[in-house]
Short mmCIF file of C-alpha atoms and ligand atoms in Angstrom, two decimals:
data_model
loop_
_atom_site.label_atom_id
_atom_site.label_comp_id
_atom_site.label_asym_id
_atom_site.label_seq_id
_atom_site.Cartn_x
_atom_site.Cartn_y
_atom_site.Cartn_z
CA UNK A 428 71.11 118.03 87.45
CA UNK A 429 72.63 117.32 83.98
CA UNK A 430 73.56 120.74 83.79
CA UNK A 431 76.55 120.07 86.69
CA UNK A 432 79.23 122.22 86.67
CA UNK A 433 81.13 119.01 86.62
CA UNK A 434 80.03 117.88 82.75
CA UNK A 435 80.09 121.02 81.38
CA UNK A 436 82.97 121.59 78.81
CA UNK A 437 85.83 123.48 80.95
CA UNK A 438 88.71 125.39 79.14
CA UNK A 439 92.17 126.07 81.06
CA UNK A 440 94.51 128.30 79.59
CA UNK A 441 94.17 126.80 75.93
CA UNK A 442 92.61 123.53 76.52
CA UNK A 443 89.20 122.49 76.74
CA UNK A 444 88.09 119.53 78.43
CA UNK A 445 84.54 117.72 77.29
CA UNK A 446 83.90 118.33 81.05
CA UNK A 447 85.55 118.28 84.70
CA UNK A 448 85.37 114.76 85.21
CA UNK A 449 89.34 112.61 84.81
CA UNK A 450 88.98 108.89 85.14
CA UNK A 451 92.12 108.35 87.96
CA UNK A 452 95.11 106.16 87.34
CA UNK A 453 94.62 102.47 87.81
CA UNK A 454 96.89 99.17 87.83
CA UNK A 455 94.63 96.59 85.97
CA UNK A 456 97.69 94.63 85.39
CA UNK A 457 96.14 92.83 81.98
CA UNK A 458 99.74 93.71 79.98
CA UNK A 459 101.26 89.88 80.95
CA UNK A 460 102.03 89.79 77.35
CA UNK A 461 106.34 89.48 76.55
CA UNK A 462 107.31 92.86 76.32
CA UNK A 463 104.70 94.04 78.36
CA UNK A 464 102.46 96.29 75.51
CA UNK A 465 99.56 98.00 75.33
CA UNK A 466 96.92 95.49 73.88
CA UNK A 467 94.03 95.76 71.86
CA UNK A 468 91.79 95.25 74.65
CA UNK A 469 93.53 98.43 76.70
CA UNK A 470 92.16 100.00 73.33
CA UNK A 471 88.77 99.42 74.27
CA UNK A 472 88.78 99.67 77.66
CA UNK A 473 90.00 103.53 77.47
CA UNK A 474 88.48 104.05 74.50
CA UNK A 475 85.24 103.37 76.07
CA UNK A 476 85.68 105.81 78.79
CA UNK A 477 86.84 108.69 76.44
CA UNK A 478 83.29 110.44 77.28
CA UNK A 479 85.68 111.67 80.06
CA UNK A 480 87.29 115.08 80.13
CA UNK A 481 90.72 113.53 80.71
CA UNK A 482 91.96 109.96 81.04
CA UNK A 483 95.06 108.87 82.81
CA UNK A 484 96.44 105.74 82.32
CA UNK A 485 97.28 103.07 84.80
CA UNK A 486 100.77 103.71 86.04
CA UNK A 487 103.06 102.97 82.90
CA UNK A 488 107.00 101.86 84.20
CA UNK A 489 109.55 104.39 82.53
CA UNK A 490 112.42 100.98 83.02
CA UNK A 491 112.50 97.39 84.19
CA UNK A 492 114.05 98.96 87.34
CA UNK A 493 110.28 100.93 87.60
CA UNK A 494 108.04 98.03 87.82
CA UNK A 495 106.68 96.35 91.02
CA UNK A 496 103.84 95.16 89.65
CA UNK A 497 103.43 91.60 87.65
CA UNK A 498 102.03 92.72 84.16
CA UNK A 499 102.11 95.85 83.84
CA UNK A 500 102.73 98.00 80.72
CA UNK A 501 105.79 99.82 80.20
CA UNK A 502 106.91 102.81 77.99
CA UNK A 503 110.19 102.82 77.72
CA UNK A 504 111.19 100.47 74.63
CA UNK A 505 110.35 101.32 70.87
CA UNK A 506 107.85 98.17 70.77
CA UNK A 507 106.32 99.51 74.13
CA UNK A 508 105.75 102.70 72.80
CA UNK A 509 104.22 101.45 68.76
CA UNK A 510 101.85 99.20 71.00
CA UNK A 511 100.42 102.70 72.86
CA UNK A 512 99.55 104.01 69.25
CA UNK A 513 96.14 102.00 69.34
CA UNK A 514 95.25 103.37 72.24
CA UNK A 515 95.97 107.12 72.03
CA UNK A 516 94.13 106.56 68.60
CA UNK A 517 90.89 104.92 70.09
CA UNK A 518 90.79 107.72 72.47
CA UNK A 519 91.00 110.23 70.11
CA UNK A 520 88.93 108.82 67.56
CA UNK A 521 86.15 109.33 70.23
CA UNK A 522 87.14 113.21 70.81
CA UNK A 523 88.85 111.73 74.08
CA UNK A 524 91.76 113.25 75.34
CA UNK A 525 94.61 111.01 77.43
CA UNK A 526 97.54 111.10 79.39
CA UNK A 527 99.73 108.26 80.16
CA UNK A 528 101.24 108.12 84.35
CA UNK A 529 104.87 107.93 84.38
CA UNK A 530 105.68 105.10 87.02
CA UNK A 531 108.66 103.79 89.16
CA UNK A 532 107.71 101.91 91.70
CA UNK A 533 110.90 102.06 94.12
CA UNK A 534 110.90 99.91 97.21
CA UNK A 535 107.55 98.56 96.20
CA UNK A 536 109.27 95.97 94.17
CA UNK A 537 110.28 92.98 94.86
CA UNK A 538 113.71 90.68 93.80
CA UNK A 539 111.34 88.27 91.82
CA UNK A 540 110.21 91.05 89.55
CA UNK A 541 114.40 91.69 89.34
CA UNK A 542 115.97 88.34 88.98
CA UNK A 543 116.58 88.40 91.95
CA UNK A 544 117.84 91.71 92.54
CA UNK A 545 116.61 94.24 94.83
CA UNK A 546 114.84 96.97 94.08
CA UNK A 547 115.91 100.33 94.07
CA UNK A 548 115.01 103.23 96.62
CA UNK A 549 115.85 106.48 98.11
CA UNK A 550 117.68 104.62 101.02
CA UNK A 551 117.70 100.84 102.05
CA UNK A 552 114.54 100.68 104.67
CA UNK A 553 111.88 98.29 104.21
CA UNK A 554 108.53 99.74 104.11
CA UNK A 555 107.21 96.35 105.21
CA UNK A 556 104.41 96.55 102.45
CA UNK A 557 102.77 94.28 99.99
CA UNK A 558 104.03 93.74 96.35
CA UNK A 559 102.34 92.02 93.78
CA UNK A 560 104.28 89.35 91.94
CA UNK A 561 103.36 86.16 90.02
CA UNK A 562 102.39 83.85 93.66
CA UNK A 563 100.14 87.52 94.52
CA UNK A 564 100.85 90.08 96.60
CA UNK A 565 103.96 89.07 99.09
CA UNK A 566 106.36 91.07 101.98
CA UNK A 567 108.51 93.09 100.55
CA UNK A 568 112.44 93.38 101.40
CA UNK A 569 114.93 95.78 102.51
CA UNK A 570 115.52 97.83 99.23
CA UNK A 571 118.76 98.79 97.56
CA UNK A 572 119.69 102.08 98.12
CA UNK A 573 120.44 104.30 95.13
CA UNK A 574 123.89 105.64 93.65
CA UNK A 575 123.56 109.59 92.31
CA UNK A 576 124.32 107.71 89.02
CA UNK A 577 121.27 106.24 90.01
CA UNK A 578 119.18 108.47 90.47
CA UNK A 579 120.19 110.92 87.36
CA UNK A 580 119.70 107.68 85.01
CA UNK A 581 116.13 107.31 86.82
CA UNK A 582 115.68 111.25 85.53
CA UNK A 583 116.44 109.92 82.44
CA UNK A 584 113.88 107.16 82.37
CA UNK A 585 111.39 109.62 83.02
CA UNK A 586 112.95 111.90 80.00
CA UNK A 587 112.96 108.94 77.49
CA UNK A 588 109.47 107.51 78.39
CA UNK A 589 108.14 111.38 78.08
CA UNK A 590 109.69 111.33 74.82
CA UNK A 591 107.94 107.99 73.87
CA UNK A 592 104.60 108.78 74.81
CA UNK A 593 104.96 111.93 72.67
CA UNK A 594 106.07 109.45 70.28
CA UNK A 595 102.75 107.38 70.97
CA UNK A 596 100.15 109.81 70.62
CA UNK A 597 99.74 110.53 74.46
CA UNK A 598 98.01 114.33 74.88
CA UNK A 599 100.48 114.51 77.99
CA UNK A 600 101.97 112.57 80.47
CA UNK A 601 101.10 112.65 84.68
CA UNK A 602 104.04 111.79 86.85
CA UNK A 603 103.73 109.89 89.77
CA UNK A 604 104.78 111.26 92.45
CA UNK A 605 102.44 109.65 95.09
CA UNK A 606 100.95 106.75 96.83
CA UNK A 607 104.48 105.91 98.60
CA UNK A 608 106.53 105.15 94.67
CA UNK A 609 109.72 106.19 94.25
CA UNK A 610 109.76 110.36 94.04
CA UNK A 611 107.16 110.06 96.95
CA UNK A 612 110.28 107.85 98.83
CA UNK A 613 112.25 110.90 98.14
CA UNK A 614 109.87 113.11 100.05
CA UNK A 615 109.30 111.16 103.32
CA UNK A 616 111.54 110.66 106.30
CA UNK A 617 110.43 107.50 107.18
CA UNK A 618 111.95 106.61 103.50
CA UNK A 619 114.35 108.90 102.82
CA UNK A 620 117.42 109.35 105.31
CA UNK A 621 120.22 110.08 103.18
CA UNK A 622 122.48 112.32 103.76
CA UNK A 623 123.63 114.27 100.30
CA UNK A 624 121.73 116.24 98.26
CA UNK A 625 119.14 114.13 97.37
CA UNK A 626 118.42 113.80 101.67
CA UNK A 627 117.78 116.46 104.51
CA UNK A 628 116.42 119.69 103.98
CA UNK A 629 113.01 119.57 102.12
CA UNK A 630 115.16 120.97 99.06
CA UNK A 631 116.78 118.04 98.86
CA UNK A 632 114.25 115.48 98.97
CA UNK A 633 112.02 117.23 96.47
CA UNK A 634 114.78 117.73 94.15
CA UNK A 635 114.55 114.25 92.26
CA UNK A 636 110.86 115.33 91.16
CA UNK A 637 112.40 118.98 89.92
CA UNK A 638 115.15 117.51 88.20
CA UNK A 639 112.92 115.09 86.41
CA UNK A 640 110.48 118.60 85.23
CA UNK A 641 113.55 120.26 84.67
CA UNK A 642 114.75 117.16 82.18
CA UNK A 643 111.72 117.47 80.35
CA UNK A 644 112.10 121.09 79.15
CA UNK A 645 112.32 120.72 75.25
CA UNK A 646 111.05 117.24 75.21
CA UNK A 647 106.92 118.38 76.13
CA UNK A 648 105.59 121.66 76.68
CA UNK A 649 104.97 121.39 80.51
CA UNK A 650 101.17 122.68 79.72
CA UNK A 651 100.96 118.15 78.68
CA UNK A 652 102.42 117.77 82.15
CA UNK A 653 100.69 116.81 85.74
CA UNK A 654 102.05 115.81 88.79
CA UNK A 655 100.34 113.62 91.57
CA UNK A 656 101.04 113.99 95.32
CA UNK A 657 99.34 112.45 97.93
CA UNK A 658 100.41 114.13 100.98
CA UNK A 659 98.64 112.86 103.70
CA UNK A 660 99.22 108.90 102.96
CA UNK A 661 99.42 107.45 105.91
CA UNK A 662 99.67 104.02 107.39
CA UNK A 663 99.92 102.35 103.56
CA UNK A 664 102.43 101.63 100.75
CA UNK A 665 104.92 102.22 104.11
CA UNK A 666 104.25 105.84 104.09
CA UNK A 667 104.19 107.44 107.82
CA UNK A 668 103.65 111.43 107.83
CA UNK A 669 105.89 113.10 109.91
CA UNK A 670 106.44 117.08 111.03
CA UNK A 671 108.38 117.84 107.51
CA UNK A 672 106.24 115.62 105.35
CA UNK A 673 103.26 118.55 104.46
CA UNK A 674 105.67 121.32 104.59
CA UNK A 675 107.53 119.27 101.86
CA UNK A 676 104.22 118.97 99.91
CA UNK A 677 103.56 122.22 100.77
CA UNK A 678 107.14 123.59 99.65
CA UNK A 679 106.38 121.17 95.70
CA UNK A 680 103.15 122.58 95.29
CA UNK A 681 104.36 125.94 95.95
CA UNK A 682 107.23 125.33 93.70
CA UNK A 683 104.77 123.70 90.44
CA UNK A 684 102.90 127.01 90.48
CA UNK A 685 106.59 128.28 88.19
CA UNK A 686 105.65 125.42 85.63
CA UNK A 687 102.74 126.00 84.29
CA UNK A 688 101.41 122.47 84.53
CA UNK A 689 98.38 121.08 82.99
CA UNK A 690 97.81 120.57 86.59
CA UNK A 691 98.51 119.44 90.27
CA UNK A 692 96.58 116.29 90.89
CA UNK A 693 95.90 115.75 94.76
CA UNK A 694 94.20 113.00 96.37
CA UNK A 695 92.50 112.96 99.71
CA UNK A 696 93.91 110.88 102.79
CA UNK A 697 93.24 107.27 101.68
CA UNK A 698 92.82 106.82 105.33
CA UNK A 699 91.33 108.36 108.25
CA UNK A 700 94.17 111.01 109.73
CA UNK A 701 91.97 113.30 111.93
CA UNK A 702 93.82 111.77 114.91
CA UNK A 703 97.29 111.66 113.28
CA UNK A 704 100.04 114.26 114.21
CA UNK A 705 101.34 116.42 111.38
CA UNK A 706 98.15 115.45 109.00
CA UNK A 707 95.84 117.01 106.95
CA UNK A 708 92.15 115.93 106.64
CA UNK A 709 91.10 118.19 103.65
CA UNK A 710 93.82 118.21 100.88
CA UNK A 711 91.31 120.31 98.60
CA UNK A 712 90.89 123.06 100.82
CA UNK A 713 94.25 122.61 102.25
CA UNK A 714 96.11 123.72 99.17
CA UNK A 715 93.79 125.32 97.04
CA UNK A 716 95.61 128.50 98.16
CA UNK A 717 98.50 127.25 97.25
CA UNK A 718 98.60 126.23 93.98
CA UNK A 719 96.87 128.82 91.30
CA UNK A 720 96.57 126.58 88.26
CA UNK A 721 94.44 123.51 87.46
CA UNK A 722 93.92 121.44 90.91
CA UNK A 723 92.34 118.37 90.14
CA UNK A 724 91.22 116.03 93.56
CA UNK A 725 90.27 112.80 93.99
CA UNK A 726 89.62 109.97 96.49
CA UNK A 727 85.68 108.77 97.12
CA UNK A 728 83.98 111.55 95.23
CA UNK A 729 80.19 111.24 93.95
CA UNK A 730 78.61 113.11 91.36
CA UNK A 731 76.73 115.19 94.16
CA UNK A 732 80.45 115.71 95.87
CA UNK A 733 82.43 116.57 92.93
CA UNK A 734 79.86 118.95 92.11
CA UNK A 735 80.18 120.37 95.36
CA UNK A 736 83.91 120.38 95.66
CA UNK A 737 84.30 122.22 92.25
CA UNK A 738 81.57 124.85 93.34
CA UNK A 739 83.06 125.63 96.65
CA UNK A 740 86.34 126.53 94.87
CA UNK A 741 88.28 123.88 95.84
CA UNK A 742 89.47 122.46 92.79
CA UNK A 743 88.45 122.57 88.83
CA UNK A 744 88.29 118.70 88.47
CA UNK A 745 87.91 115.77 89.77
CA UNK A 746 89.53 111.89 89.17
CA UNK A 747 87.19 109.40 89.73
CA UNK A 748 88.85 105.80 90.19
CA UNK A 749 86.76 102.80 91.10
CA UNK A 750 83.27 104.56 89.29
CA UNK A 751 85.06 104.50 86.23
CA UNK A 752 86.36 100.83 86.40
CA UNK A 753 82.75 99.31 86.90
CA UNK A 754 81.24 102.15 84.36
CA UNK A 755 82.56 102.56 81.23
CA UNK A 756 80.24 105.03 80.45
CA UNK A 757 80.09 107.08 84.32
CA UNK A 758 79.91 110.35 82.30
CA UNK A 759 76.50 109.43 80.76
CA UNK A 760 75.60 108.18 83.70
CA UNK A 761 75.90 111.22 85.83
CA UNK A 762 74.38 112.79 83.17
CA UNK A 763 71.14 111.35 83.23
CA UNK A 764 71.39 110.49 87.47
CA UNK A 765 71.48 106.78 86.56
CA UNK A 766 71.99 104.36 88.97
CA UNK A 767 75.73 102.61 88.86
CA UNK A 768 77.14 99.33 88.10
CA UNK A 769 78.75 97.75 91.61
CA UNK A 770 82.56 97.14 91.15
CA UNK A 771 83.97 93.71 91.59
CA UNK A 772 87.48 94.32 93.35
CA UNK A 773 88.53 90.19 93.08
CA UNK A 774 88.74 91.56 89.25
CA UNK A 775 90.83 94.74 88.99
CA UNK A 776 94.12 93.54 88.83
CA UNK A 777 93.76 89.89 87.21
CA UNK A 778 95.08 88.51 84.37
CA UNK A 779 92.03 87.74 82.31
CA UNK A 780 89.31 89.25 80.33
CA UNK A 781 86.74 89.09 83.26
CA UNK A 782 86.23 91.97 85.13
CA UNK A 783 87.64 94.21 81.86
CA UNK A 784 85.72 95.49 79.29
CA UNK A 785 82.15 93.53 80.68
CA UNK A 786 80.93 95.97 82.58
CA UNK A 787 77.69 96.66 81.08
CA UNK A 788 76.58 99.84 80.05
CA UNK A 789 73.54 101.68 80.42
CA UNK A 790 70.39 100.89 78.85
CA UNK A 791 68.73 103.36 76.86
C1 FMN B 590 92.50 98.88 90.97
C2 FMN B 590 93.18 100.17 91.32
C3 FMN B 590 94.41 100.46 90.77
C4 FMN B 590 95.05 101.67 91.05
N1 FMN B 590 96.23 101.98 90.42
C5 FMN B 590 96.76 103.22 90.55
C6 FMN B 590 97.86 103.62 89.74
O1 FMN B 590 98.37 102.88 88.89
N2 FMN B 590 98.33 104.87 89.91
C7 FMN B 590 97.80 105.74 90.84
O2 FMN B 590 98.27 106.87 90.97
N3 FMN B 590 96.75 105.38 91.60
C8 FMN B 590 96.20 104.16 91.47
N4 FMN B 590 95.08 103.82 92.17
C9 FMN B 590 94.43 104.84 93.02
C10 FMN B 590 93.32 105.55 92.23
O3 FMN B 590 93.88 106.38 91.23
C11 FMN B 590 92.46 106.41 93.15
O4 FMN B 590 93.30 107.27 93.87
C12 FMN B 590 91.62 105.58 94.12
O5 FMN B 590 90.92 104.56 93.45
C13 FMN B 590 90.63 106.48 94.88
O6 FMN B 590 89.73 107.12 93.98
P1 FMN B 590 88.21 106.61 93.86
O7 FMN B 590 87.63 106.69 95.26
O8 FMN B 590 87.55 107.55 92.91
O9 FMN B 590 88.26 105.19 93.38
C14 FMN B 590 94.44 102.60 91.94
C15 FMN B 590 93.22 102.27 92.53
C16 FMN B 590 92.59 101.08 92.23
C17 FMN B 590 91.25 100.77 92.85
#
């Protein structure tokens, strides 16, 4: 089945992908260097996977406010951004193409990754998750919540770290807007309950995410540009779906359609929500209608799945996370129906070596 509509090359509007297949953001946390760079062995570890059509980096923090994760890069200062130069080269030296995931983790932060102060969120309402700090993941706390100055300098963390990764070689950049981080605060009521423009009406919740597009006019073409939702989280990162929450995906996705993204990517519940009021089970199929540029899905595909998804019209491509982490070379892989490497989650977001670049790849 090498001949999947999933590895064949794909072009949308002028880009061509090597074929449908995106290797999904992931945390891997190996930046605990001072300054927290890209490294040498990030290099090899995306460079190996540039058989890909896309690659998105692990979420990248656009400010020291951003992160609420121990050791994980950053793009927003000039040595951050030299350090990405290996990478984007690696990639590209191997006909790879990559974007780097804009990142701000909001409430799911903790004081000990602030010197002690708290982080910053939409409004001050613990979500009563996990955040991973030096000791491993621990509670989280009631958040700070943010000034307008705030928030507009948080736009402009998203501006400047755009600007650097164009800087650094990046193809495009993928904003984060899911998983229950920051903009995705903005969007939920169970996070958000302000009561000024940034609160209320589903205007004024998604407006953060349109003033950050907006910001970027002039710095990118928005064609580099994705955005990631994740509208029917539920039960994790302190996300709870209420009756507004997929109208307010509904009312972004609608909304991207005027940007001309390189596309919308959408992930599928990470839980079970059949039984949950307000949800969605099928995000594909949900808002395929919706959105009339690149949709790109992910969330527990297989080759036989993504081929399927793709085929039924559902989306153009699909993010594979874990597959790619255990198999550097997944594309290959599917491409000859190998069998796959098994992933070893007590590695994915330690400090060390193990668990990296070791995966072994496929013998020929
Ligand atoms: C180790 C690990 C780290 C992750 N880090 C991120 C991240 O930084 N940004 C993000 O948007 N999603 C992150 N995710 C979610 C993945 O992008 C993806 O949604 C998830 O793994 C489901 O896709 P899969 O079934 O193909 O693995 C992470 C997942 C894993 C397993």
């Amino acid at each position: 089945m090498s001949n999947s509509i999933l590895l064949r090359p794909y072009t949308f509007n002028t880009t061509t992908y090597n074929n449908r297949m995106a290797m999904a953001p992931m945390t891997r946390s190996r930046a605990g260097n001072e300054g927290n760079l890209a490294t040498e062995q990030m290099a090899i570890y995306y460079s190996d996977r540039a058989a890909a059509g896309l690659l998105i980096t692990e979420g990248t923090v656009v400010s020291k406010k951003a992160v609420g994760f121990i050791n994980v890069p950053g793009i927003y200062s000039e040595e951050q951004t030299q350090s990405w130069k290996q990478v984007t080269q690696a990639v590209h030296d191997k006909g790879g193409k990559i974007f780097v995931q804009l990142w701000h983790t909001g409430r799911l932060s903790h004081p000990e990754l602030h010197n002690g102060e708290l982080p910053h969120a939409p409004s001050a309402i613990n979500p009563e998750a996990k955040a991973y700090v030096a000791s491993g993941f621990i509670d989280t706390v009631t958040p700070k919540e943010m000034t307008i100055e705030e928030i507009k300098a948080t736009v402009q963390d998203f501006k400047n770290s755009t600007q650097n990764a164009v800087t650094a070689g990046f193809d495009g950049v993928e904003l984060h807007a899911a998983n229950g981080y920051l903009f995705h605060q903005f969007f939920n009521g169970c996070s958000n309950t302000r009561t000024d423009e940034y609160g209320g009406s589903i205007e004024n919740r998604a407006r953060i995410l349109f003033e950050t597009l907006d910001a970027l006019k002039g710095i990118i073409d928005y064609s580099r540009v994705g955005v990631r939702l994740n509208p029917s989280m539920h039960g994790v990162q302190g996300m709870t779906i209420d009756q507004d929450t997929i109208p307010t995906h509904e009312y972004i996705v609608s909304r991207l359609n005027e940007y001309g993204l390189a596309y919308v990517h959408l992930t599928e519940p990470f839980t079970d929500v059949t039984e949950v009021p307000y949800a969605v089970s099928e995000i594909a199929k949900h808002f395929r209608p919706i959105y009339k540029g690149l949709l790109m899905i992910n969330k527990g595909f297989t080759k036989e799945s993504g081929t399927k998804v793709i085929e039924e019209g559902y989306a153009d491509m699909v993010a594979y996370g874990v597959p790619f982490i255990a198999n550097p070379d997944l594309v290959a892989r599917f491409e000859k129906d190998a069998p796959l490497n098994t992933p070893d989650p007590s590695t994915f977001y330690t400090f060390t070596a193990e668990g990296y670049n070791d995966y072994p790849k496929m013998e020929v």
